[in-house]
Amino acid sequence: MTSTSSHPQMTAYLAHARWFAGKGRDHVVTDVTRVATLPGPPTVTIDVVDVTYPDGSTERYQMPLVHHVEEQHRIGHALVGHGTDELDPDAGERWTYDAVHDREAMAVYLQTFCSTPSGGEQAYGGATFHRVGDHELATDVHSTLFSGEQSNSSVAFGDDSLLKVFRKVTSGRNPDIEIHEVLTEAENPNVAALYGWVQAGEDDLAMLQQFLRTAADGWDLALSSVRNLFSEADLHADEVGGDFAGESERLGAAVADVHVVLREHFGHDTVDGASLAEQMRVRLEAQLAGVPPLAPHADALRRVFADLGDLGRQEVHRVHGDLHLGQTLRTARGWKLVDFEGEPAKPLAERRLPDSPWRDVAGMLRSFDYAVESVVKDLHEVGDPGPQVEYRAQEWRERNRAAFLHGYVERRVEAGGSAMTDAERALVDAYEADKAVYEVGYEARNRPTWVDIPLAAISRIGDHA
Ligand SMILES: Nc1ncnc2c1ncn2[C@@H]1O[C@H](COP(=O)(O)OP(=O)(O)O)[C@@H](O)[C@H]1O
Ligand SMILES: O=P(O)(O)O[C@H]1O[C@H](CO)[C@@H](O[C@H]2O[C@H](CO)[C@@H](O)[C@H](O)[C@H]2O)[C@H](O)[C@H]1O
């Protein structure tokens, strides 16, 4: 059922939603399609809205909605609209809210998953709920919306399961679900187990997975290690409390383990190394047009990619695609990787293509640089941290990058792969430059005060080119 009249309330709600990519641009919700009504009470619907921009481009977003007869003051911040619902006029006047903010609505989602048979599926209108494995979902629990929601909305059910509602609807299999399903079936210990998902036709709408109760964010852990080091400027990284190198090495092994499963399951191929270098050059040229701070480094970067030399054939397979410390969680049972959606800006079809595993490795290496430099940046805000801190920063960066790489390569060799070749080392260096180029664009758009971190890395690369 679709409504094509104007939707001013929905248009206004999107303008302030954190996950709405069109914030700050003129936009209008042109169509609303009701995909499903879930068995309540309260009445919960899954709507998909079409957003149109002045240049004629369109995007689709998912809006799980809860419709109450009475106003719900406790979730007033999530009010989408009040009045008669065009898609259900017989229901009379209702107060409609973004469902992820409402515990009663989330209990309906959970109940719907519970009544879906293990390993089976159940359809509600145009939405199909799927269950994976035999985990018995806890139902006597409260739901909590994660406050850091960015491109999606994540809701924890107690400390048992986690629902991730994908906001931007893109046609085709969502790589996060697809990869979690494969790694769960392979019993890989480095991800949260997949418990189920919601699908509408060809589109994946949401994913239910194991809640990692003992998880600590890898980015936060790395920052506290750096801060520890800086608090004792006379001590080396291996002498001061909070040394991270052991964790970095284990994280490298975890990434290698995940790569082994992805390679086996989705298959692998080889491509001419020169074509990977050419892709980096093309990405650079595309970024240069819209990101002025990159311009002074353009020639040095072009040289880095042009000088890659004869890399021979290089292996490609499915990878994470946007790996950094913020996508890692340290639990009591070791490291877990999250968010296999790939680079957010890329079209979905491209994110599912095989890619070089060294791209993920380079993403993590860049992240160790980010961790240390973001703490240095904080120190600069309160005065000059002095040369000793710069020296320690470099020490932390090199120590943890080396440990991660060692952990990765060693596990790869244990799994039957080869040691790192000179060509692969050159490829990792180039992927780091490539990622730093992407980061300059990302920071210029989202966090302009951070742009110096990838720019400084590019300058260092340029000095050696
Ligand atoms: N299975 C999980 N258990 C507990 N916390 C998780 C789990 N998966 C992700 N998280 C937390 O939720 C945050 C958002 O998850 P993520 O998959 O990166 O969503 P998004 O696509 O919105 O960025 C992560 O930074 C992580 O801290
Ligand atoms: O939103 P995603 O997590 O998919 O990734 C995007 O945002 C990241 C920032 O949160 C960005 O990562 C960059 O900043 C990180 C620190 O905040 C740092 O660890 C990464 O190395 C750095 O690339 C990521 O690139 C972007 O795709």
XYZ file of C-alpha atoms and ligand atoms in Angstrom:
519
model
C 0.000 0.000 0.000
C 1.555 3.318 -1.056
C 0.576 6.921 -0.374
C 1.856 9.436 -2.935
C 0.420 12.628 -1.440
C 2.742 15.065 0.366
C 4.093 14.012 3.741
C 5.161 17.180 5.567
C 5.369 15.518 9.001
C 7.633 12.722 7.775
C 9.731 15.219 5.765
C 10.230 17.314 8.912
C 11.096 14.272 11.055
C 13.809 13.127 8.637
C 15.468 16.553 8.659
C 16.522 15.983 12.284
C 17.177 12.237 12.248
C 20.853 11.457 12.854
C 20.882 8.667 10.317
C 19.355 10.745 7.502
C 22.108 11.280 4.911
C 20.251 14.195 3.268
C 20.468 16.469 6.339
C 20.971 20.081 5.353
C 19.674 19.458 1.804
C 16.208 20.388 0.622
C 14.230 17.178 0.511
C 10.664 16.013 0.435
C 9.079 12.663 1.238
C 7.133 11.861 -1.910
C 5.901 8.296 -1.325
C 5.284 6.191 1.762
C 4.854 2.433 1.311
C 3.497 0.310 4.126
C 5.491 -2.914 3.912
C 4.025 -4.695 6.923
C 1.916 -4.428 10.036
C 3.274 -6.537 12.890
C 1.039 -8.370 15.355
C 0.710 -5.908 18.281
C -0.592 -4.274 20.382
C 0.506 -1.566 19.979
C 0.151 -1.227 16.216
C 3.621 -1.365 14.691
C 4.154 -0.853 10.976
C 7.218 -1.019 8.778
C 7.033 1.827 6.267
C 9.505 2.664 3.521
C 9.682 6.298 2.482
C 10.918 7.721 -0.816
C 12.817 10.974 -0.488
C 13.293 13.283 -3.476
C 15.900 16.046 -3.710
C 15.660 19.192 -5.874
C 18.078 17.722 -8.455
C 15.619 14.861 -8.991
C 17.719 12.228 -7.207
C 15.924 9.920 -4.794
C 16.708 7.764 -1.752
C 14.673 5.232 0.234
C 14.627 5.040 4.014
C 13.057 2.617 6.418
C 10.703 3.955 9.093
C 9.473 1.441 11.645
C 6.502 3.247 13.221
C 4.349 2.755 16.282
C 0.823 4.201 16.273
C -0.720 5.037 19.656
C -4.254 6.235 20.363
C -2.979 8.394 23.248
C -0.083 10.835 23.176
C 3.122 9.246 24.612
C 4.995 12.019 26.406
C 7.973 9.800 27.316
C 8.932 9.499 23.646
C 7.868 12.981 22.570
C 11.289 13.477 20.924
C 10.429 10.629 18.502
C 7.029 11.990 17.423
C 6.622 11.698 13.670
C 3.059 12.966 13.409
C -0.465 13.187 14.778
C -3.708 12.763 12.871
C -5.401 10.316 10.561
C -3.037 7.871 8.898
C -3.705 7.922 5.155
C -2.580 4.326 4.888
C -5.037 3.259 7.583
C -7.824 5.896 7.757
C -10.258 3.572 9.548
C -7.977 3.503 12.602
C -8.949 7.120 13.381
C -6.646 9.756 14.872
C -3.357 8.398 16.178
C -0.026 9.537 17.569
C 2.747 8.095 15.431
C 6.335 7.688 16.677
C 9.631 6.324 15.396
C 9.289 2.793 16.748
C 12.933 2.237 17.747
C 12.416 4.729 20.600
C 9.419 2.866 22.031
C 9.923 -0.151 24.308
C 6.416 -1.462 23.642
C 7.011 -1.378 19.892
C 10.388 -3.065 20.225
C 8.765 -5.793 22.334
C 6.479 -6.428 19.338
C 9.537 -6.852 17.077
C 11.139 -9.230 19.573
C 7.941 -11.226 19.929
C 7.671 -11.486 16.161
C 11.184 -12.962 16.011
C 10.318 -15.332 18.875
C 7.298 -16.688 17.068
C 9.371 -17.391 13.942
C 10.574 -21.009 13.932
C 14.323 -21.645 14.386
C 15.967 -21.980 11.000
C 12.681 -20.914 9.375
C 10.793 -17.813 8.290
C 7.423 -16.182 8.703
C 5.773 -13.503 6.539
C 3.827 -10.459 7.778
C 2.449 -8.592 4.762
C 5.467 -7.783 2.616
C 8.045 -8.439 5.357
C 9.558 -11.826 6.114
C 11.168 -12.578 9.475
C 13.981 -15.180 9.387
C 15.538 -17.029 12.324
C 19.014 -18.560 12.329
C 20.344 -21.145 14.797
C 18.705 -22.401 17.950
C 19.438 -19.591 20.422
C 16.421 -19.085 22.689
C 15.771 -15.339 22.699
C 15.309 -13.699 26.104
C 11.914 -11.970 26.138
C 11.556 -10.649 29.695
C 13.968 -7.799 28.923
C 13.830 -4.073 28.176
C 14.973 -2.609 24.900
C 17.537 0.196 24.795
C 18.272 2.308 21.749
C 22.009 2.859 21.281
C 22.647 6.561 21.665
C 25.520 6.651 19.174
C 23.260 5.745 16.256
C 24.799 6.965 13.024
C 23.787 5.497 9.709
C 21.534 2.849 11.315
C 19.543 2.367 14.517
C 20.645 -0.354 16.946
C 18.407 -1.545 19.786
C 19.645 -3.898 22.535
C 17.225 -6.373 24.133
C 18.603 -6.640 27.647
C 22.054 -8.136 27.281
C 20.809 -10.936 25.051
C 20.285 -9.717 21.494
C 20.751 -6.642 19.346
C 18.487 -5.443 16.545
C 20.094 -3.308 13.859
C 17.548 -1.480 11.713
C 19.114 -0.472 8.395
C 17.853 2.998 7.630
C 18.853 3.491 4.012
C 17.107 0.856 1.944
C 19.180 -0.383 -0.965
C 18.028 -3.135 -3.236
C 19.790 -6.448 -2.787
C 21.417 -8.517 -0.071
C 22.841 -6.470 2.788
C 26.512 -7.465 3.192
C 26.293 -7.170 7.000
C 23.638 -9.924 7.151
C 25.175 -11.974 4.369
C 28.633 -12.054 5.969
C 27.344 -12.565 9.529
C 25.313 -15.524 8.278
C 28.371 -17.145 6.698
C 30.657 -16.525 9.681
C 27.967 -17.735 12.101
C 27.503 -20.953 10.139
C 31.279 -21.425 10.105
C 31.241 -20.918 13.909
C 33.886 -18.245 13.514
C 34.522 -16.781 16.985
C 35.349 -13.276 15.753
C 31.814 -11.979 15.142
C 28.559 -11.774 17.089
C 26.374 -14.720 16.064
C 23.496 -13.927 13.700
C 20.079 -14.763 15.207
C 17.826 -13.597 12.382
C 16.883 -10.890 9.910
C 13.943 -9.101 8.293
C 13.556 -8.935 4.540
C 11.093 -7.243 2.180
C 11.255 -8.668 -1.321
C 14.847 -8.140 -2.465
C 15.654 -5.687 0.312
C 17.108 -6.486 3.735
C 15.596 -4.307 6.447
C 17.020 -5.385 9.808
C 19.349 -7.872 11.491
C 19.121 -9.543 14.902
C 22.360 -10.742 16.433
C 24.005 -11.814 19.657
C 24.517 -8.932 22.082
C 28.175 -8.887 23.084
C 27.727 -8.306 26.790
C 31.371 -7.952 27.758
C 32.368 -5.826 24.781
C 34.691 -2.849 25.052
C 35.150 -0.657 21.988
C 38.556 -1.211 20.324
C 38.914 2.497 19.564
C 38.341 3.471 23.213
C 40.785 0.817 24.413
C 43.452 2.056 22.013
C 42.963 5.663 23.151
C 43.371 4.753 26.811
C 46.561 2.866 25.983
C 47.923 5.994 24.244
C 46.900 8.196 27.169
C 48.671 5.851 29.582
C 51.828 6.102 27.541
C 51.713 9.893 27.427
C 51.203 10.174 31.175
C 54.690 8.719 31.735
C 56.660 10.421 28.989
C 59.976 8.903 30.179
C 58.863 5.301 29.788
C 58.729 3.234 26.613
C 55.494 1.665 25.363
C 56.511 -1.785 26.609
C 57.356 -0.432 30.100
C 54.262 1.598 30.817
C 50.895 0.146 31.928
C 48.297 -0.392 29.225
C 50.647 -1.551 26.478
C 48.390 -2.465 23.536
C 50.781 -4.517 21.383
C 49.488 -7.908 22.575
C 45.925 -6.843 21.766
C 47.013 -5.494 18.379
C 48.648 -8.800 17.538
C 45.543 -10.771 18.566
C 43.393 -8.378 16.551
C 45.578 -9.065 13.500
C 45.025 -12.807 13.999
C 41.244 -12.261 14.310
C 41.122 -10.338 11.012
C 43.122 -13.117 9.324
C 40.707 -15.763 10.688
C 37.737 -13.864 9.287
C 39.486 -13.485 5.920
C 40.132 -17.229 5.768
C 36.394 -17.974 6.100
C 35.351 -15.267 3.625
C 37.908 -16.548 1.110
C 36.735 -20.125 1.458
C 33.021 -19.420 1.433
C 32.653 -16.711 -1.208
C 35.564 -17.897 -3.327
C 38.674 -16.065 -4.467
C 40.263 -14.910 -7.660
C 43.347 -13.044 -8.784
C 43.563 -9.720 -10.532
C 46.442 -7.907 -12.116
C 48.081 -5.781 -9.369
C 48.283 -2.901 -11.844
C 44.478 -2.787 -12.010
C 44.316 -2.326 -8.203
C 46.779 0.577 -8.514
C 44.673 2.023 -11.322
C 41.549 1.860 -9.112
C 43.422 3.861 -6.444
C 44.414 6.456 -9.026
C 40.815 6.760 -10.212
C 39.573 7.175 -6.614
C 42.189 9.893 -6.052
C 41.147 11.834 -9.151
C 37.485 11.585 -8.104
C 38.246 12.940 -4.615
C 40.494 15.746 -5.887
C 37.585 17.440 -7.606
C 35.647 18.027 -4.381
C 38.277 18.060 -1.612
C 40.605 21.121 -1.895
C 43.030 20.160 0.956
C 44.165 17.194 -1.138
C 45.338 19.330 -4.068
C 48.899 20.106 -2.785
C 49.527 16.353 -2.386
C 48.078 15.276 -5.716
C 51.353 14.821 -7.604
C 53.075 12.900 -4.798
C 50.057 10.579 -4.491
C 49.895 10.056 -8.246
C 53.571 9.048 -8.080
C 52.874 6.577 -5.234
C 50.216 4.817 -7.316
C 52.152 5.060 -10.613
C 55.367 3.709 -9.033
C 53.720 0.618 -7.584
C 55.553 -1.336 -10.231
C 54.870 -4.817 -11.381
C 52.907 -6.380 -8.546
C 51.979 -9.494 -10.483
C 48.622 -11.182 -9.912
C 47.071 -10.374 -6.531
C 44.394 -12.325 -4.717
C 40.954 -10.815 -4.128
C 37.981 -12.090 -2.121
C 35.132 -10.682 -0.018
C 36.487 -8.451 2.749
C 35.141 -6.161 5.481
C 35.721 -3.073 3.348
C 35.705 -0.348 6.034
C 37.814 -1.778 8.812
C 39.038 0.475 11.609
C 39.336 0.282 15.404
C 35.776 1.620 15.786
C 34.538 -1.574 14.107
C 36.200 -3.848 16.655
C 35.032 -4.938 20.075
C 37.173 -6.678 22.693
C 35.139 -9.177 24.680
C 36.085 -11.668 27.385
C 36.272 -14.182 24.543
C 38.578 -12.174 22.332
C 38.201 -9.695 19.482
C 35.017 -9.361 17.432
C 34.594 -7.429 14.193
C 31.327 -5.587 13.550
C 29.581 -3.751 10.736
C 30.351 -5.621 7.517
C 28.346 -3.126 5.441
C 31.503 -1.856 3.689
C 32.303 1.737 2.831
C 29.070 3.707 3.402
C 29.465 5.973 0.364
C 29.803 3.140 -2.173
C 26.848 1.631 -4.061
C 25.807 -1.692 -2.541
C 26.694 -3.750 -5.609
C 30.262 -2.421 -5.472
C 30.585 -3.159 -1.747
C 29.871 -6.839 -2.388
C 32.622 -7.237 -4.980
C 35.798 -9.182 -4.134
C 38.610 -6.900 -3.012
C 42.155 -7.229 -1.761
C 42.417 -8.414 1.864
C 45.312 -5.967 2.228
C 42.759 -3.188 1.977
C 41.319 -4.255 5.372
C 44.829 -4.571 6.797
C 45.693 -1.060 5.608
C 42.438 0.267 7.137
C 43.520 -1.022 10.539
C 47.063 0.317 10.136
C 45.600 3.755 9.400
C 43.444 3.439 12.499
C 46.477 2.977 14.781
C 47.776 6.252 13.374
C 44.386 7.894 14.002
C 44.270 6.666 17.599
C 47.610 8.150 18.527
C 47.166 11.353 16.555
C 43.715 12.049 17.968
C 45.185 12.005 21.491
C 48.038 14.272 20.367
C 45.418 16.584 18.844
C 43.598 16.736 22.201
C 46.875 17.659 23.926
C 47.548 20.436 21.411
C 44.224 21.980 22.360
C 45.577 22.710 25.863
C 49.131 23.717 24.892
C 52.278 22.474 23.133
C 52.782 18.828 24.168
C 56.521 19.029 23.402
C 58.881 16.778 21.402
C 58.868 13.885 23.891
C 55.165 13.271 23.236
C 55.761 13.346 19.471
C 58.484 10.744 19.921
C 56.245 8.540 22.097
C 53.392 8.920 19.604
C 55.570 7.593 16.821
C 56.715 4.744 19.064
C 53.119 3.688 19.903
C 52.092 3.901 16.269
C 54.960 1.785 14.956
C 54.799 -0.748 17.803
C 51.093 -1.433 17.364
C 51.094 -1.393 13.580
C 53.953 -3.911 13.562
C 52.203 -6.121 16.145
C 48.928 -6.103 14.182
C 50.662 -6.943 10.921
C 52.684 -9.690 12.590
C 49.518 -11.225 14.095
C 47.766 -11.080 10.728
C 50.575 -12.591 8.662
C 51.432 -15.273 11.210
C 47.821 -16.507 11.365
C 47.591 -16.420 7.583
C 50.653 -18.650 7.382
C 49.195 -21.007 10.042
C 46.075 -21.271 7.881
C 48.169 -22.450 4.929
C 48.846 -19.062 3.280
C 52.217 -17.645 2.369
C 54.394 -15.111 4.188
C 54.069 -11.500 3.083
C 55.759 -10.794 -0.245
C 57.511 -7.552 -1.213
C 54.684 -6.891 -3.678
C 52.102 -7.252 -0.887
C 54.076 -4.883 1.325
C 54.056 -2.307 -1.488
C 50.328 -2.911 -1.942
C 49.597 -2.303 1.760
C 51.553 0.980 1.630
C 49.528 2.048 -1.395
C 46.228 1.036 0.243
C 47.182 3.155 3.246
C 47.644 6.134 0.936
C 44.342 5.281 -0.750
C 42.528 5.094 2.606
C 44.099 8.364 3.758
C 42.768 10.015 0.578
C 39.284 8.699 1.418
C 39.692 9.903 5.016
C 40.580 13.454 3.960
C 37.262 13.552 2.053
C 35.372 11.974 4.963
C 36.824 14.385 7.527
C 36.377 17.456 5.312
C 32.668 16.621 5.132
C 32.059 15.358 8.666
C 34.795 16.479 11.105
C 36.835 19.305 9.538
C 39.014 19.668 12.659
C 40.299 16.107 12.120
C 41.390 16.578 8.525
C 45.013 17.173 9.581
C 45.338 13.556 10.748
C 45.077 11.911 7.310
C 46.774 14.920 5.671
C 49.835 14.466 7.919
C 49.928 10.782 6.984
C 49.794 11.705 3.301
C 52.671 14.182 3.798
C 54.772 11.411 5.371
C 53.981 9.116 2.448
C 54.780 11.922 -0.001
C 58.189 12.483 1.644
C 59.159 8.932 0.718
C 57.657 8.949 -2.783
N 26.770 -7.525 18.731
C 27.007 -6.413 19.410
N 26.940 -6.377 20.753
C 27.152 -5.221 21.435
N 27.444 -4.062 20.853
C 27.527 -4.040 19.512
C 27.327 -5.206 18.715
N 27.460 -4.883 17.409
C 27.748 -3.571 17.374
N 27.795 -3.052 18.627
C 28.013 -1.654 19.007
O 27.105 -0.875 18.268
C 27.787 0.177 17.577
C 27.121 0.366 16.224
O 27.227 -0.840 15.492
P 27.514 -0.842 13.943
O 27.300 -2.221 13.440
O 28.884 -0.247 13.671
O 26.345 0.113 13.430
P 26.332 1.342 12.379
O 26.206 0.691 11.034
O 25.118 2.129 12.764
O 27.619 2.136 12.536
C 29.253 -0.318 17.464
O 30.159 0.721 17.520
C 29.396 -1.187 18.686
O 29.898 -0.420 19.763
O 30.743 5.115 9.856
P 31.745 4.004 9.739
O 32.183 3.442 11.047
O 31.323 2.969 8.751
O 33.126 4.618 9.109
C 33.281 5.961 8.745
O 33.506 6.733 9.910
C 34.752 6.504 10.593
C 34.835 7.499 11.747
O 34.027 7.086 12.768
C 35.942 6.676 9.655
O 37.116 6.277 10.344
C 38.139 7.241 10.546
O 38.095 7.672 11.918
C 38.333 6.630 12.859
C 38.328 7.269 14.236
O 37.111 7.860 14.515
C 39.700 5.970 12.604
O 39.901 4.904 13.525
C 39.747 5.433 11.184
O 41.040 4.895 10.911
C 39.474 6.571 10.226
O 39.417 6.050 8.883
C 35.778 5.766 8.451
O 36.874 5.976 7.565
C 34.438 6.090 7.773
O 34.233 5.214 6.664
